[in-house]
Amino acid sequence: MSRILIVEDEQHIADGLRFNLEAEGHEATVVAAGERALALLVGERRPFDVVILDVMLPGTDGFTVASELRAAGNFVPILMLTARGSAADVLRGFEAGTDDYLPKPFELSILLARVKGLLRRRRWNEQEPAPTEAPPGPDVYTFAGRTLDFTAMEVRVRDETHRLTVMECDLLRYLVRKAGQPVSRRAILEEVWGLPQDLDTRAIDNFIVRLRRYIEDRPAAPQFLQTVRGVGYRFVPEP
Ligand code: CA
């Protein structure tokens, strides 16, 4: 049984979620305001395994809740519910530290699958593999003494481990697959995250800055994650 916090002010959505999550055997708690979510998670340090977080909330919005949680050192997996078609929301959510998103209105089955994915990730992180699920296949890439573990969603460099969000993980995987080739910001938006190309592509740069902090010795003078002027970026495993 997993403990899931639903942060949603639309009561019919919150009730539907709770009903279905409980039917799947989880323990679901509903709050209607961001302040209440922060009070439970940060103030009272109540343990949850996943947070389903609506963006549009009265008072403190979902972005703020996510960034305050991360700032407080709380890395509970967050599934953010965004407005349909709002790619800007999606990127803002990921910058705030959410792990996954789902546009509203959503298919319940898809939401449950996403929650399951986040729970699985959490179990791997806690090294308590669920006996009913197949063990994750080898999904590890090593270069220059760095290990990118796409299953555990982390980067290991010497004795340091950095957690990755789903977005960061997908972006790294894409760059590795295209190793040696320049990739454009637009290609990243569309092919990695399925976001429309009319979005401000500079949002990508913030992600690259974070990834460089994880893998580069000197992030300001990157060796592996190079900028290709006028194009975008290139991952070079052996510079
Ligand atoms: Ca709402």
PDB file of C-alpha atoms and ligand atoms in Angstrom:
ATOM      1  CA  MET A   1       0.000   0.000   0.000  1.00  0.00           C
ATOM      2  CA  SER A   2       1.267   3.428  -0.907  1.00  0.00           C
ATOM      3  CA  ARG A   3       0.398   6.763   0.578  1.00  0.00           C
ATOM      4  CA  ILE A   4      -0.706   9.291  -2.007  1.00  0.00           C
ATOM      5  CA  LEU A   5      -1.428  12.962  -1.438  1.00  0.00           C
ATOM      6  CA  ILE A   6      -3.903  14.566  -3.840  1.00  0.00           C
ATOM      7  CA  VAL A   7      -3.685  18.362  -4.010  1.00  0.00           C
ATOM      8  CA  GLU A   8      -6.744  19.403  -5.988  1.00  0.00           C
ATOM      9  CA  ASP A   9      -9.377  22.074  -5.369  1.00  0.00           C
ATOM     10  CA  GLU A  10     -11.936  20.678  -7.826  1.00  0.00           C
ATOM     11  CA  GLN A  11     -13.810  18.346  -5.563  1.00  0.00           C
ATOM     12  CA  HIS A  12     -15.266  16.021  -8.188  1.00  0.00           C
ATOM     13  CA  ILE A  13     -11.785  15.393  -9.579  1.00  0.00           C
ATOM     14  CA  ALA A  14     -10.321  14.900  -6.104  1.00  0.00           C
ATOM     15  CA  ASP A  15     -13.120  12.491  -5.152  1.00  0.00           C
ATOM     16  CA  GLY A  16     -12.702  10.499  -8.369  1.00  0.00           C
ATOM     17  CA  LEU A  17      -8.980  10.217  -7.813  1.00  0.00           C
ATOM     18  CA  ARG A  18      -9.331   9.161  -4.223  1.00  0.00           C
ATOM     19  CA  PHE A  19     -11.947   6.545  -5.055  1.00  0.00           C
ATOM     20  CA  ASN A  20      -9.822   4.995  -7.783  1.00  0.00           C
ATOM     21  CA  LEU A  21      -6.547   5.105  -5.889  1.00  0.00           C
ATOM     22  CA  GLU A  22      -8.203   3.480  -2.882  1.00  0.00           C
ATOM     23  CA  ALA A  23      -9.673   0.842  -5.192  1.00  0.00           C
ATOM     24  CA  GLU A  24      -6.087   0.101  -6.290  1.00  0.00           C
ATOM     25  CA  GLY A  25      -5.175  -0.468  -2.660  1.00  0.00           C
ATOM     26  CA  HIS A  26      -3.529   2.859  -1.891  1.00  0.00           C
ATOM     27  CA  GLU A  27      -4.122   5.214   0.987  1.00  0.00           C
ATOM     28  CA  ALA A  28      -5.248   8.571  -0.434  1.00  0.00           C
ATOM     29  CA  THR A  29      -5.339  11.924   1.323  1.00  0.00           C
ATOM     30  CA  VAL A  30      -6.978  14.947  -0.290  1.00  0.00           C
ATOM     31  CA  VAL A  31      -6.196  18.595   0.366  1.00  0.00           C
ATOM     32  CA  ALA A  32      -7.625  21.510  -1.608  1.00  0.00           C
ATOM     33  CA  ALA A  33      -4.923  24.122  -1.079  1.00  0.00           C
ATOM     34  CA  GLY A  34      -1.198  24.370  -1.690  1.00  0.00           C
ATOM     35  CA  GLU A  35      -0.585  25.790   1.780  1.00  0.00           C
ATOM     36  CA  ARG A  36      -2.204  22.710   3.305  1.00  0.00           C
ATOM     37  CA  ALA A  37      -0.022  20.411   1.215  1.00  0.00           C
ATOM     38  CA  LEU A  38       3.115  22.221   2.369  1.00  0.00           C
ATOM     39  CA  ALA A  39       1.918  22.121   5.974  1.00  0.00           C
ATOM     40  CA  LEU A  40       1.527  18.326   5.793  1.00  0.00           C
ATOM     41  CA  LEU A  41       4.706  17.569   3.840  1.00  0.00           C
ATOM     42  CA  VAL A  42       7.132  20.115   5.221  1.00  0.00           C
ATOM     43  CA  GLY A  43       5.539  21.290   8.467  1.00  0.00           C
ATOM     44  CA  GLU A  44       4.337  17.959   9.857  1.00  0.00           C
ATOM     45  CA  ARG A  45       6.766  15.844   7.756  1.00  0.00           C
ATOM     46  CA  ARG A  46       3.980  13.423   6.931  1.00  0.00           C
ATOM     47  CA  PRO A  47       5.367  10.658   4.726  1.00  0.00           C
ATOM     48  CA  PHE A  48       3.830  10.246   1.272  1.00  0.00           C
ATOM     49  CA  ASP A  49       5.020   8.115  -1.626  1.00  0.00           C
ATOM     50  CA  VAL A  50       3.593  10.249  -4.430  1.00  0.00           C
ATOM     51  CA  VAL A  51       1.970  13.672  -4.670  1.00  0.00           C
ATOM     52  CA  ILE A  52      -0.605  14.401  -7.371  1.00  0.00           C
ATOM     53  CA  LEU A  53      -0.444  18.169  -7.664  1.00  0.00           C
ATOM     54  CA  ASP A  54      -2.820  20.410  -9.571  1.00  0.00           C
ATOM     55  CA  VAL A  55      -1.257  23.561 -11.036  1.00  0.00           C
ATOM     56  CA  MET A  56      -4.228  25.847 -10.609  1.00  0.00           C
ATOM     57  CA  LEU A  57      -5.010  26.130  -6.925  1.00  0.00           C
ATOM     58  CA  PRO A  58      -6.440  28.951  -4.869  1.00  0.00           C
ATOM     59  CA  GLY A  59      -3.615  30.769  -3.069  1.00  0.00           C
ATOM     60  CA  THR A  60      -0.259  29.036  -3.452  1.00  0.00           C
ATOM     61  CA  ASP A  61      -0.159  27.394  -6.892  1.00  0.00           C
ATOM     62  CA  GLY A  62       1.281  24.020  -7.843  1.00  0.00           C
ATOM     63  CA  PHE A  63       4.569  25.442  -9.162  1.00  0.00           C
ATOM     64  CA  THR A  64       5.244  27.124  -5.840  1.00  0.00           C
ATOM     65  CA  VAL A  65       4.330  24.008  -3.886  1.00  0.00           C
ATOM     66  CA  ALA A  66       6.777  21.950  -5.969  1.00  0.00           C
ATOM     67  CA  SER A  67       9.644  24.401  -5.690  1.00  0.00           C
ATOM     68  CA  GLU A  68       9.110  24.901  -1.942  1.00  0.00           C
ATOM     69  CA  LEU A  69       9.124  21.157  -1.392  1.00  0.00           C
ATOM     70  CA  ARG A  70      12.398  20.770  -3.262  1.00  0.00           C
ATOM     71  CA  ALA A  71      13.891  23.768  -1.483  1.00  0.00           C
ATOM     72  CA  ALA A  72      12.962  22.094   1.813  1.00  0.00           C
ATOM     73  CA  GLY A  73      14.811  18.928   0.732  1.00  0.00           C
ATOM     74  CA  ASN A  74      11.654  16.906   0.154  1.00  0.00           C
ATOM     75  CA  PHE A  75      12.018  14.770  -3.003  1.00  0.00           C
ATOM     76  CA  VAL A  76       8.695  12.959  -2.971  1.00  0.00           C
ATOM     77  CA  PRO A  77       7.787  12.154  -6.594  1.00  0.00           C
ATOM     78  CA  ILE A  78       5.337  14.718  -7.984  1.00  0.00           C
ATOM     79  CA  LEU A  79       2.852  14.174 -10.801  1.00  0.00           C
ATOM     80  CA  MET A  80       1.611  17.585 -11.892  1.00  0.00           C
ATOM     81  CA  LEU A  81      -1.791  18.122 -13.453  1.00  0.00           C
ATOM     82  CA  THR A  82      -1.520  20.865 -16.072  1.00  0.00           C
ATOM     83  CA  ALA A  83      -3.955  22.666 -18.355  1.00  0.00           C
ATOM     84  CA  ARG A  84      -4.284  20.936 -21.699  1.00  0.00           C
ATOM     85  CA  GLY A  85      -1.956  22.307 -24.330  1.00  0.00           C
ATOM     86  CA  SER A  86      -0.056  24.511 -21.938  1.00  0.00           C
ATOM     87  CA  ALA A  87       3.495  23.572 -22.793  1.00  0.00           C
ATOM     88  CA  ALA A  88       4.732  26.553 -20.840  1.00  0.00           C
ATOM     89  CA  ASP A  89       3.110  25.058 -17.727  1.00  0.00           C
ATOM     90  CA  VAL A  90       4.843  21.775 -18.353  1.00  0.00           C
ATOM     91  CA  LEU A  91       8.272  23.344 -18.568  1.00  0.00           C
ATOM     92  CA  ARG A  92       7.630  25.569 -15.595  1.00  0.00           C
ATOM     93  CA  GLY A  93       6.550  22.526 -13.648  1.00  0.00           C
ATOM     94  CA  PHE A  94       9.721  20.650 -14.499  1.00  0.00           C
ATOM     95  CA  GLU A  95      11.842  23.613 -13.604  1.00  0.00           C
ATOM     96  CA  ALA A  96      10.043  23.680 -10.255  1.00  0.00           C
ATOM     97  CA  GLY A  97      11.136  20.061  -9.758  1.00  0.00           C
ATOM     98  CA  THR A  98       8.125  17.952 -10.703  1.00  0.00           C
ATOM     99  CA  ASP A  99       8.771  14.472 -12.039  1.00  0.00           C
ATOM    100  CA  ASP A 100       5.949  13.912 -14.466  1.00  0.00           C
ATOM    101  CA  TYR A 101       2.883  15.687 -15.773  1.00  0.00           C
ATOM    102  CA  LEU A 102      -0.524  14.929 -17.163  1.00  0.00           C
ATOM    103  CA  PRO A 103      -2.711  17.442 -18.999  1.00  0.00           C
ATOM    104  CA  LYS A 104      -6.300  17.834 -17.855  1.00  0.00           C
ATOM    105  CA  PRO A 105      -8.702  16.331 -18.642  1.00  0.00           C
ATOM    106  CA  PHE A 106      -6.897  13.028 -18.267  1.00  0.00           C
ATOM    107  CA  GLU A 107      -7.796   9.392 -18.735  1.00  0.00           C
ATOM    108  CA  LEU A 108      -7.942   7.785 -15.331  1.00  0.00           C
ATOM    109  CA  SER A 109      -6.127   4.673 -16.552  1.00  0.00           C
ATOM    110  CA  ILE A 110      -3.250   6.832 -17.729  1.00  0.00           C
ATOM    111  CA  LEU A 111      -3.066   8.653 -14.444  1.00  0.00           C
ATOM    112  CA  LEU A 112      -2.967   5.375 -12.533  1.00  0.00           C
ATOM    113  CA  ALA A 113      -0.195   4.117 -14.817  1.00  0.00           C
ATOM    114  CA  ARG A 114       1.823   7.270 -14.214  1.00  0.00           C
ATOM    115  CA  VAL A 115       1.379   6.968 -10.463  1.00  0.00           C
ATOM    116  CA  LYS A 116       2.525   3.376 -10.679  1.00  0.00           C
ATOM    117  CA  GLY A 117       5.615   4.479 -12.601  1.00  0.00           C
ATOM    118  CA  LEU A 118       6.505   7.017  -9.935  1.00  0.00           C
ATOM    119  CA  LEU A 119       5.947   4.490  -7.150  1.00  0.00           C
ATOM    120  CA  ARG A 120       8.197   2.011  -8.927  1.00  0.00           C
ATOM    121  CA  ARG A 121      10.886   4.623  -9.174  1.00  0.00           C
ATOM    122  CA  ARG A 122      10.541   5.363  -5.501  1.00  0.00           C
ATOM    123  CA  ARG A 123      10.916   1.707  -4.618  1.00  0.00           C
ATOM    124  CA  TRP A 124      14.053   1.427  -6.707  1.00  0.00           C
ATOM    125  CA  ASN A 125      15.443   4.428  -4.938  1.00  0.00           C
ATOM    126  CA  GLU A 126      14.679   2.845  -1.608  1.00  0.00           C
ATOM    127  CA  GLN A 127      16.113  -0.445  -2.877  1.00  0.00           C
ATOM    128  CA  GLU A 128      13.002  -2.377  -2.050  1.00  0.00           C
ATOM    129  CA  PRO A 129      12.134  -4.038  -5.340  1.00  0.00           C
ATOM    130  CA  ALA A 130       8.518  -5.105  -5.552  1.00  0.00           C
ATOM    131  CA  PRO A 131       8.442  -8.892  -5.853  1.00  0.00           C
ATOM    132  CA  THR A 132       5.438  -8.869  -8.208  1.00  0.00           C
ATOM    133  CA  GLU A 133       7.151  -6.762 -10.843  1.00  0.00           C
ATOM    134  CA  ALA A 134       9.857  -7.802 -13.260  1.00  0.00           C
ATOM    135  CA  PRO A 135      13.239  -6.423 -12.295  1.00  0.00           C
ATOM    136  CA  PRO A 136      14.271  -3.450 -14.417  1.00  0.00           C
ATOM    137  CA  GLY A 137      16.542  -4.369 -17.302  1.00  0.00           C
ATOM    138  CA  PRO A 138      20.052  -3.019 -17.503  1.00  0.00           C
ATOM    139  CA  ASP A 139      19.620   0.587 -18.476  1.00  0.00           C
ATOM    140  CA  VAL A 140      22.911   2.110 -17.571  1.00  0.00           C
ATOM    141  CA  TYR A 141      25.315   4.146 -19.661  1.00  0.00           C
ATOM    142  CA  THR A 142      28.888   4.780 -18.597  1.00  0.00           C
ATOM    143  CA  PHE A 143      31.336   7.338 -19.957  1.00  0.00           C
ATOM    144  CA  ALA A 144      34.482   9.000 -18.630  1.00  0.00           C
ATOM    145  CA  GLY A 145      33.952   7.639 -15.134  1.00  0.00           C
ATOM    146  CA  ARG A 146      30.323   8.784 -15.022  1.00  0.00           C
ATOM    147  CA  THR A 147      27.386   6.452 -14.714  1.00  0.00           C
ATOM    148  CA  LEU A 148      23.972   7.413 -16.043  1.00  0.00           C
ATOM    149  CA  ASP A 149      21.490   5.046 -14.460  1.00  0.00           C
ATOM    150  CA  PHE A 150      18.208   5.542 -16.321  1.00  0.00           C
ATOM    151  CA  THR A 151      16.430   2.956 -14.219  1.00  0.00           C
ATOM    152  CA  ALA A 152      17.294   4.332 -10.816  1.00  0.00           C
ATOM    153  CA  MET A 153      17.110   7.806 -12.406  1.00  0.00           C
ATOM    154  CA  GLU A 154      20.407   9.019 -11.141  1.00  0.00           C
ATOM    155  CA  VAL A 155      23.832  10.165 -12.230  1.00  0.00           C
ATOM    156  CA  ARG A 156      26.818   8.852 -10.315  1.00  0.00           C
ATOM    157  CA  VAL A 157      30.105  10.679 -10.560  1.00  0.00           C
ATOM    158  CA  ARG A 158      32.830   9.328  -8.312  1.00  0.00           C
ATOM    159  CA  ASP A 159      31.238   9.238  -4.849  1.00  0.00           C
ATOM    160  CA  GLU A 160      28.478  11.703  -5.698  1.00  0.00           C
ATOM    161  CA  THR A 161      24.954  10.762  -6.699  1.00  0.00           C
ATOM    162  CA  HIS A 162      22.498  13.190  -8.268  1.00  0.00           C
ATOM    163  CA  ARG A 163      18.830  12.371  -8.572  1.00  0.00           C
ATOM    164  CA  LEU A 164      17.216  13.008 -11.933  1.00  0.00           C
ATOM    165  CA  THR A 165      13.665  14.037 -12.656  1.00  0.00           C
ATOM    166  CA  VAL A 166      11.821  12.205 -15.423  1.00  0.00           C
ATOM    167  CA  MET A 167      12.444  15.188 -17.722  1.00  0.00           C
ATOM    168  CA  GLU A 168      16.161  15.296 -17.027  1.00  0.00           C
ATOM    169  CA  CYS A 169      16.372  11.550 -17.505  1.00  0.00           C
ATOM    170  CA  ASP A 170      14.587  11.666 -20.864  1.00  0.00           C
ATOM    171  CA  LEU A 171      16.775  14.519 -22.049  1.00  0.00           C
ATOM    172  CA  LEU A 172      19.995  12.770 -21.055  1.00  0.00           C
ATOM    173  CA  ARG A 173      18.896   9.547 -22.706  1.00  0.00           C
ATOM    174  CA  TYR A 174      18.144  11.436 -25.918  1.00  0.00           C
ATOM    175  CA  LEU A 175      21.492  13.225 -25.926  1.00  0.00           C
ATOM    176  CA  VAL A 176      23.295   9.930 -25.334  1.00  0.00           C
ATOM    177  CA  ARG A 177      21.406   8.295 -28.193  1.00  0.00           C
ATOM    178  CA  LYS A 178      22.497  11.162 -30.442  1.00  0.00           C
ATOM    179  CA  ALA A 179      26.063  11.178 -29.117  1.00  0.00           C
ATOM    180  CA  GLY A 180      28.423  13.132 -31.323  1.00  0.00           C
ATOM    181  CA  GLN A 181      25.631  14.799 -33.302  1.00  0.00           C
ATOM    182  CA  PRO A 182      24.370  18.339 -32.793  1.00  0.00           C
ATOM    183  CA  VAL A 183      20.746  18.433 -31.663  1.00  0.00           C
ATOM    184  CA  SER A 184      18.586  21.516 -31.886  1.00  0.00           C
ATOM    185  CA  ARG A 185      16.537  22.951 -29.059  1.00  0.00           C
ATOM    186  CA  ARG A 186      13.436  22.502 -31.187  1.00  0.00           C
ATOM    187  CA  ALA A 187      14.197  18.822 -31.721  1.00  0.00           C
ATOM    188  CA  ILE A 188      14.577  18.416 -27.970  1.00  0.00           C
ATOM    189  CA  LEU A 189      11.235  20.061 -27.287  1.00  0.00           C
ATOM    190  CA  GLU A 190       9.418  18.008 -29.864  1.00  0.00           C
ATOM    191  CA  GLU A 191      11.166  14.647 -29.819  1.00  0.00           C
ATOM    192  CA  VAL A 192      12.001  14.364 -26.140  1.00  0.00           C
ATOM    193  CA  TRP A 193       9.050  15.950 -24.463  1.00  0.00           C
ATOM    194  CA  GLY A 194       6.433  16.043 -27.232  1.00  0.00           C
ATOM    195  CA  LEU A 195       5.938  19.749 -26.760  1.00  0.00           C
ATOM    196  CA  PRO A 196       4.963  22.139 -29.562  1.00  0.00           C
ATOM    197  CA  GLN A 197       7.818  23.899 -31.288  1.00  0.00           C
ATOM    198  CA  ASP A 198       6.419  27.397 -30.927  1.00  0.00           C
ATOM    199  CA  LEU A 199       7.507  27.395 -27.312  1.00  0.00           C
ATOM    200  CA  ASP A 200      10.374  29.548 -26.129  1.00  0.00           C
ATOM    201  CA  THR A 201      13.309  27.225 -26.656  1.00  0.00           C
ATOM    202  CA  ARG A 202      15.448  29.003 -24.085  1.00  0.00           C
ATOM    203  CA  ALA A 203      13.659  26.934 -21.457  1.00  0.00           C
ATOM    204  CA  ILE A 204      15.862  24.067 -22.645  1.00  0.00           C
ATOM    205  CA  ASP A 205      18.949  25.947 -21.572  1.00  0.00           C
ATOM    206  CA  ASN A 206      17.976  25.747 -17.903  1.00  0.00           C
ATOM    207  CA  PHE A 207      17.864  21.981 -18.159  1.00  0.00           C
ATOM    208  CA  ILE A 208      21.244  21.859 -19.838  1.00  0.00           C
ATOM    209  CA  VAL A 209      22.672  24.009 -17.053  1.00  0.00           C
ATOM    210  CA  ARG A 210      21.410  21.480 -14.507  1.00  0.00           C
ATOM    211  CA  LEU A 211      22.701  18.473 -16.411  1.00  0.00           C
ATOM    212  CA  ARG A 212      26.106  20.117 -16.714  1.00  0.00           C
ATOM    213  CA  ARG A 213      26.219  20.545 -12.972  1.00  0.00           C
ATOM    214  CA  TYR A 214      25.754  16.794 -12.653  1.00  0.00           C
ATOM    215  CA  ILE A 215      28.229  15.539 -15.233  1.00  0.00           C
ATOM    216  CA  GLU A 216      30.848  18.213 -15.866  1.00  0.00           C
ATOM    217  CA  ASP A 217      33.970  18.840 -13.800  1.00  0.00           C
ATOM    218  CA  ARG A 218      33.673  22.517 -14.645  1.00  0.00           C
ATOM    219  CA  PRO A 219      30.074  23.312 -15.666  1.00  0.00           C
ATOM    220  CA  ALA A 220      31.094  26.755 -16.959  1.00  0.00           C
ATOM    221  CA  ALA A 221      33.569  25.129 -19.361  1.00  0.00           C
ATOM    222  CA  PRO A 222      31.662  22.005 -20.429  1.00  0.00           C
ATOM    223  CA  GLN A 223      33.493  19.129 -22.101  1.00  0.00           C
ATOM    224  CA  PHE A 224      30.761  16.559 -22.507  1.00  0.00           C
ATOM    225  CA  LEU A 225      27.640  18.651 -23.023  1.00  0.00           C
ATOM    226  CA  GLN A 226      28.834  21.158 -25.571  1.00  0.00           C
ATOM    227  CA  THR A 227      26.998  24.166 -26.948  1.00  0.00           C
ATOM    228  CA  VAL A 228      26.806  24.202 -30.736  1.00  0.00           C
ATOM    229  CA  ARG A 229      26.458  27.823 -31.679  1.00  0.00           C
ATOM    230  CA  GLY A 230      23.357  28.591 -33.702  1.00  0.00           C
ATOM    231  CA  VAL A 231      22.071  25.010 -33.357  1.00  0.00           C
ATOM    232  CA  GLY A 232      21.782  23.686 -29.838  1.00  0.00           C
ATOM    233  CA  TYR A 233      23.815  21.079 -28.030  1.00  0.00           C
ATOM    234  CA  ARG A 234      26.000  18.043 -28.580  1.00  0.00           C
ATOM    235  CA  PHE A 235      26.862  15.253 -26.175  1.00  0.00           C
ATOM    236  CA  VAL A 236      30.464  14.079 -26.581  1.00  0.00           C
ATOM    237  CA  PRO A 237      31.325  11.114 -24.338  1.00  0.00           C
ATOM    238  CA  GLU A 238      35.049  11.222 -25.205  1.00  0.00           C
ATOM    239  CA  PRO A 239      36.058  14.811 -25.818  1.00  0.00           C
TER     240      PRO A 239
HETATM  241 CA    CA B   1      -7.557  23.480  -9.823  1.00  0.00          CA
END
